[in-house]
Amino acid sequence: MQKYNLGYICQPSANVKKSIAILGSTGSIGTQALEVIASHPEKFSVEVLTSNSNADLLIEQSILLQPNAVVIADEKKYHQVKTALEKFPIKVFAGDAALSQVMEMETIDMVLTAVVGFAGLKPTLAAINAGKQIALANKETLVVAGELVTALAKEKAVNIYPVDSEHSAIFQCLAGEWNNPIEKIYLTASGGPFRGKDKAFLTTVKKEQALKHPNWDMGAKITIDSASMMNKGLEMIEAKWLFHLTPDQIDVIIHPQSIIHSIVQFRDGSMKAQMGLPDMKLPIQYALGYPDRLKSTFPRFDFANYSSLTFEKPDSTTFRNLALSIVALQKGGNLPCILNAANEIAVAAFLKDQIGFLEMSDLIEECMSAIKFIEHPTLEDYIHTDHETRIKAKEWIEKKLTVIR
Ligand code: NDP
Ligand code: MG
């Protein structure tokens, strides 16, 4: 088995059918992954499907795809799913612990982690522990506990294939370059719906405006993260762990057209970029099918429709989440975990109209200074940090709402 300097293990072209488990099959990534799988029945089969509380869609997907097992995290929905799937040979489980337990099923080859947020950490660790290859969309897992997750993957000889489009782009640029050191990477960002806006404008924005991403159709949380630039901050931390980079090797560039998905610069100064129309099915398919490029009918890029591709520097003074993420990236320890937990609570509160757009950064900054810093956290430390931060963040919101009332 050949190992590359980035820790990835060489894999021969896979002519065997892969059995896939999808953590979060009812979400934006999960449903697109099912489209990819459906168009390559000779390459993939569905072994496990999971959702949080969307029982109807989970049942519909299960009847169509006949997985071996399904899990619904929300235990209140167990009976609905169990009853609906009674006449099929499908095992039905419920609860958070079951999400991790099913990862041990021998028949699973690869796990696509498409759950949103911290909730993805435990099942992802369980899947790695069971030696399953990982296609990782759930960036929060690496943001929170990158050191632990990548160390376990190394120990278990598990590859973590990026699904996030920027990281997939970097991964694609590295094909054939595995032993050439990276000098720097540029993560591209569309800039979201508020690119170029100032703080005065941002104090007035509502969730309906923030949920309108110019180029990508995604789940609500990542769409708000994209509008606030937190998504790019999380992606910088994700890149650090996926590609073993130091903070000064990771740069962000605004590219409003979202055609160049990211860039690698090598030590001879040469740069490689990966391009294509913004369509998550492409990076999903690359991760599932690696090392093969599978045929697709996705729309192709037409140069005639794009007279220019443009680039700008990000504005981390207005979009403070980017600056806060860079602090967490540089300082490490449990600070990215604090950043992530505070952000999850902040986004949920913004979506409930409890706090304003810019207050999300105030809340995150407050948590980053209030919660105890731990330089070398254990898994228990991460779980505790996440819990403490959520309490602190909710208190902050409650205090603010009390003042308004
Ligand atoms: P969605 O909100 O669309 O879907 C999330 C999925 O996870 C759903 O299946 C949901 O179930 C399930 N889920 C949510 N919370 C829990 C929980 N507590 N326990 C178990 N399952 C849960 O998210 P996206 O598909 O947009 O994003 C998924 C991940 O991929 C995120 O980490 C995101 O950052 C990343 N990503 C997404 C991209 C995109 O284009 N969407 C692009 C790049 C990365 P239910 O339907 O029942 O709520
Ligand atoms: Mg991305």
Coordinates of N, CA and C in Angstrom, one line a residue, residues 162-267:
P162 N -12.6 14.7 0.3 CA -13.4 15.9 0.5 C -14.6 16.0 -0.5
V163 N -15.7 16.4 0.1 CA -16.9 16.7 -0.8 C -17.1 18.2 -1.0
D164 N -16.8 19.0 0.0 CA -16.9 20.4 -0.1 C -16.2 20.8 -1.4
S165 N -16.8 21.7 -2.2 CA -16.3 21.9 -3.5 C -14.9 22.4 -3.6
E166 N -14.6 23.3 -2.6 CA -13.3 23.9 -2.7 C -12.2 22.9 -2.4
H167 N -12.5 22.0 -1.4 CA -11.5 21.0 -1.0 C -11.4 19.9 -2.0
S168 N -12.6 19.6 -2.7 CA -12.5 18.7 -3.8 C -11.7 19.3 -4.9
A169 N -11.8 20.6 -5.1 CA -10.9 21.2 -6.2 C -9.5 21.0 -5.8
I170 N -9.1 21.3 -4.6 CA -7.7 21.2 -4.2 C -7.3 19.7 -4.4
F171 N -8.1 18.8 -3.9 CA -7.8 17.4 -4.1 C -7.6 17.0 -5.5
Q172 N -8.5 17.5 -6.4 CA -8.4 17.2 -7.8 C -7.1 17.8 -8.4
C173 N -6.7 19.0 -7.9 CA -5.5 19.6 -8.4 C -4.2 18.8 -8.0
L174 N -4.4 18.1 -6.9 CA -3.2 17.3 -6.3 C -3.0 16.0 -7.0
A175 N -4.0 15.6 -7.9 CA -3.9 14.3 -8.6 C -2.6 14.3 -9.4
G176 N -1.7 13.3 -9.2 CA -0.4 13.3 -9.9 C 0.6 14.2 -9.2
E177 N 0.3 14.9 -8.2 CA 1.3 15.8 -7.5 C 1.5 15.3 -6.1
W178 N 1.2 14.1 -5.8 CA 1.1 13.7 -4.3 C 2.4 13.9 -3.6
N179 N 3.5 13.8 -4.3 CA 4.8 14.0 -3.5 C 5.4 15.4 -3.7
N180 N 4.6 16.3 -4.4 CA 5.1 17.7 -4.5 C 4.5 18.5 -3.4
P181 N 5.4 19.2 -2.6 CA 4.8 20.0 -1.5 C 4.0 21.1 -2.0
I182 N 2.9 21.4 -1.2 CA 2.1 22.6 -1.6 C 2.8 23.8 -1.0
E183 N 2.8 24.9 -1.8 CA 3.3 26.2 -1.2 C 2.2 26.9 -0.5
K184 N 1.1 26.9 -1.2 CA -0.1 27.7 -0.7 C -1.4 27.2 -1.4
I185 N -2.5 27.4 -0.8 CA -3.8 27.2 -1.5 C -4.6 28.4 -1.4
Y186 N -5.4 28.6 -2.4 CA -6.4 29.7 -2.5 C -7.8 29.1 -2.5
L187 N -8.5 29.3 -1.4 CA -9.9 28.9 -1.4 C -10.7 30.0 -2.0
T188 N -11.5 29.6 -3.0 CA -12.4 30.7 -3.6 C -13.7 30.8 -2.9
A189 N -14.2 32.0 -2.9 CA -15.5 32.3 -2.2 C -16.3 33.1 -3.1
S190 N -17.6 32.9 -3.2 CA -18.5 33.7 -4.1 C -18.6 35.1 -3.5
G191 N -18.5 35.2 -2.2 CA -18.8 36.5 -1.5 C -20.2 36.5 -1.0
G192 N -21.1 35.6 -1.5 CA -22.5 35.5 -1.0 C -23.3 36.7 -1.5
P193 N -24.5 36.7 -1.0 CA -25.5 37.8 -1.5 C -25.1 39.2 -1.0
F194 N -24.2 39.3 0.0 CA -23.9 40.6 0.5 C -22.5 41.1 0.2
R195 N -21.9 40.5 -0.8 CA -20.6 40.9 -1.3 C -20.6 42.5 -1.6
G196 N -19.6 43.2 -1.0 CA -19.5 44.6 -1.3 C -20.3 45.5 -0.4
K197 N -21.2 44.9 0.4 CA -22.0 45.7 1.3 C -21.3 46.2 2.5
D198 N -21.7 47.3 3.1 CA -21.1 47.8 4.3 C -21.9 47.4 5.6
K199 N -21.3 47.7 6.7 CA -21.9 47.3 8.0 C -23.3 48.0 8.2
A200 N -23.5 49.2 7.7 CA -24.8 49.9 7.9 C -25.8 49.1 7.1
F201 N -25.5 48.6 6.0 CA -26.5 47.8 5.2 C -26.7 46.4 5.9
L202 N -25.6 45.8 6.4 CA -25.8 44.5 7.0 C -26.6 44.5 8.3
T203 N -26.7 45.6 9.0 CA -27.5 45.7 10.2 C -29.0 45.5 9.9
T204 N -29.3 45.8 8.7 CA -30.7 45.8 8.3 C -31.2 44.5 7.6
V205 N -30.2 43.6 7.3 CA -30.7 42.5 6.5 C -31.5 41.4 7.2
K206 N -32.4 40.8 6.5 CA -33.3 39.8 7.1 C -32.9 38.4 6.6
K207 N -33.4 37.4 7.2 CA -33.0 36.0 6.8 C -33.4 35.7 5.4
E208 N -34.5 36.3 4.9 CA -35.0 36.0 3.5 C -33.9 36.5 2.5
Q209 N -33.2 37.6 2.8 CA -32.2 38.1 1.9 C -30.9 37.2 2.0
A210 N -30.6 36.8 3.3 CA -29.4 36.0 3.5 C -29.6 34.6 2.9
L211 N -30.8 34.1 2.8 CA -31.0 32.8 2.3 C -31.0 32.7 0.8
K212 N -30.8 33.9 0.2 CA -30.7 33.8 -1.3 C -29.3 33.8 -1.8
H213 N -28.7 32.6 -1.9 CA -27.3 32.6 -2.4 C -27.3 32.8 -3.9
P214 N -26.3 33.6 -4.4 CA -26.3 33.8 -5.9 C -26.0 32.6 -6.7
N215 N -25.2 31.7 -6.2 CA -24.7 30.6 -7.1 C -25.1 29.2 -6.7
W216 N -25.3 29.0 -5.4 CA -25.5 27.6 -4.9 C -26.8 27.5 -4.2
D217 N -27.5 26.3 -4.3 CA -28.7 26.0 -3.6 C -28.4 25.0 -2.5
M218 N -28.3 25.4 -1.3 CA -27.8 24.5 -0.2 C -28.8 24.6 1.0
G219 N -28.5 23.8 2.0 CA -29.2 23.8 3.3 C -29.1 25.2 3.9
A220 N -30.1 25.4 4.8 CA -30.2 26.8 5.4 C -29.0 27.2 6.2
K221 N -28.4 26.3 7.0 CA -27.3 26.7 7.8 C -26.1 27.1 7.0
I222 N -25.7 26.3 6.0 CA -24.5 26.7 5.2 C -24.8 27.9 4.3
T223 N -26.1 28.1 4.0 CA -26.4 29.3 3.2 C -26.2 30.6 4.0
I224 N -26.6 30.6 5.3 CA -26.3 31.7 6.2 C -24.8 31.9 6.4
D225 N -24.1 30.7 6.6 CA -22.7 30.8 6.8 C -22.0 31.4 5.6
S226 N -22.5 31.1 4.4 CA -21.9 31.7 3.2 C -22.2 33.2 3.1
A227 N -23.4 33.6 3.5 CA -23.7 35.1 3.5 C -22.8 35.8 4.6
S228 N -22.4 35.2 5.7 CA -21.7 35.8 6.7 C -20.2 35.6 6.6
M229 N -19.8 34.8 5.6 CA -18.4 34.4 5.3 C -17.8 33.4 6.4
M230 N -18.7 33.0 7.3 CA -18.3 32.0 8.2 C -17.9 30.7 7.5
N231 N -18.7 30.4 6.4 CA -18.4 29.2 5.7 C -17.0 29.2 5.2
K232 N -16.5 30.3 4.7 CA -15.1 30.3 4.3 C -14.1 30.1 5.4
G233 N -14.5 30.7 6.6 CA -13.6 30.6 7.8 C -13.6 29.1 8.2
L234 N -14.7 28.4 8.2 CA -14.8 27.0 8.6 C -14.0 26.2 7.5
E235 N -14.0 26.6 6.3 CA -13.3 25.9 5.2 C -11.8 26.0 5.3
M236 N -11.4 27.2 5.9 CA -9.9 27.3 6.1 C -9.4 26.3 7.1
I237 N -10.2 26.1 8.1 CA -9.8 25.2 9.2 C -9.9 23.8 8.6
E238 N -11.0 23.5 7.9 CA -11.2 22.2 7.2 C -9.9 21.9 6.3
A239 N -9.5 22.9 5.6 CA -8.3 22.6 4.7 C -7.1 22.4 5.4
K240 N -6.9 23.0 6.6 CA -5.7 22.8 7.4 C -5.6 21.3 7.7
W241 N -6.7 20.7 8.1 CA -6.6 19.3 8.5 C -6.6 18.3 7.3
L242 N -7.3 18.6 6.3 CA -7.4 17.7 5.1 C -6.0 17.6 4.4
F243 N -5.3 18.8 4.3 CA -4.1 18.8 3.5 C -2.9 19.1 4.3
H244 N -3.0 19.0 5.6 CA -1.8 19.2 6.5 C -1.1 20.5 6.2
L245 N -1.8 21.6 6.3 CA -1.3 22.9 6.0 C -1.1 23.8 7.2
T246 N -0.2 24.8 7.2 CA -0.1 25.7 8.3 C -1.0 26.9 7.9
P247 N -1.5 27.7 8.9 CA -2.4 28.8 8.6 C -1.9 29.7 7.5
D248 N -0.6 30.0 7.5 CA -0.1 31.0 6.4 C -0.1 30.4 5.0
Q249 N -0.4 29.1 4.9 CA -0.5 28.5 3.6 C -1.9 28.5 3.0
I250 N -2.8 29.1 3.8 CA -4.2 29.0 3.4 C -4.7 30.5 3.1
D251 N -5.1 30.8 1.9 CA -5.6 32.1 1.6 C -7.0 32.0 1.0
V252 N -7.7 33.1 1.1 CA -9.1 33.2 0.6 C -9.2 34.3 -0.5
I253 N -9.8 34.0 -1.6 CA -10.0 35.0 -2.6 C -11.5 35.0 -3.1
I254 N -12.0 36.1 -3.2 CA -13.4 36.2 -3.7 C -13.4 36.1 -5.2
H255 N -14.3 35.2 -5.6 CA -14.5 34.9 -7.1 C -16.0 34.8 -7.3
P256 N -16.6 35.9 -7.6 CA -18.1 35.9 -7.6 C -18.8 34.9 -8.6
Q257 N -18.1 34.5 -9.6 CA -18.8 33.6 -10.6 C -18.8 32.2 -10.1
S258 N -18.0 31.8 -9.1 CA -18.0 30.4 -8.6 C -17.7 29.4 -9.8
I259 N -16.8 29.7 -10.6 CA -16.4 28.8 -11.7 C -15.0 28.1 -11.3
I260 N -14.1 28.9 -10.8 CA -12.9 28.3 -10.3 C -13.2 27.9 -8.8
H261 N -13.0 26.6 -8.5 CA -13.5 26.1 -7.2 C -12.4 26.2 -6.2
S262 N -11.2 26.3 -6.5 CA -10.0 26.6 -5.7 C -8.7 26.3 -6.4
I263 N -7.6 26.8 -5.8 CA -6.3 26.8 -6.5 C -5.2 26.3 -5.6
V264 N -4.3 25.5 -6.2 CA -3.1 25.1 -5.5 C -1.9 25.7 -6.1
Q265 N -1.0 26.3 -5.3 CA 0.2 26.8 -5.8 C 1.3 26.0 -5.3
F266 N 2.2 25.5 -6.2 CA 3.3 24.6 -5.8 C 4.6 25.4 -5.6
R267 N 5.6 24.7 -5.1 CA 6.8 25.4 -4.7 C 7.6 26.0 -5.9

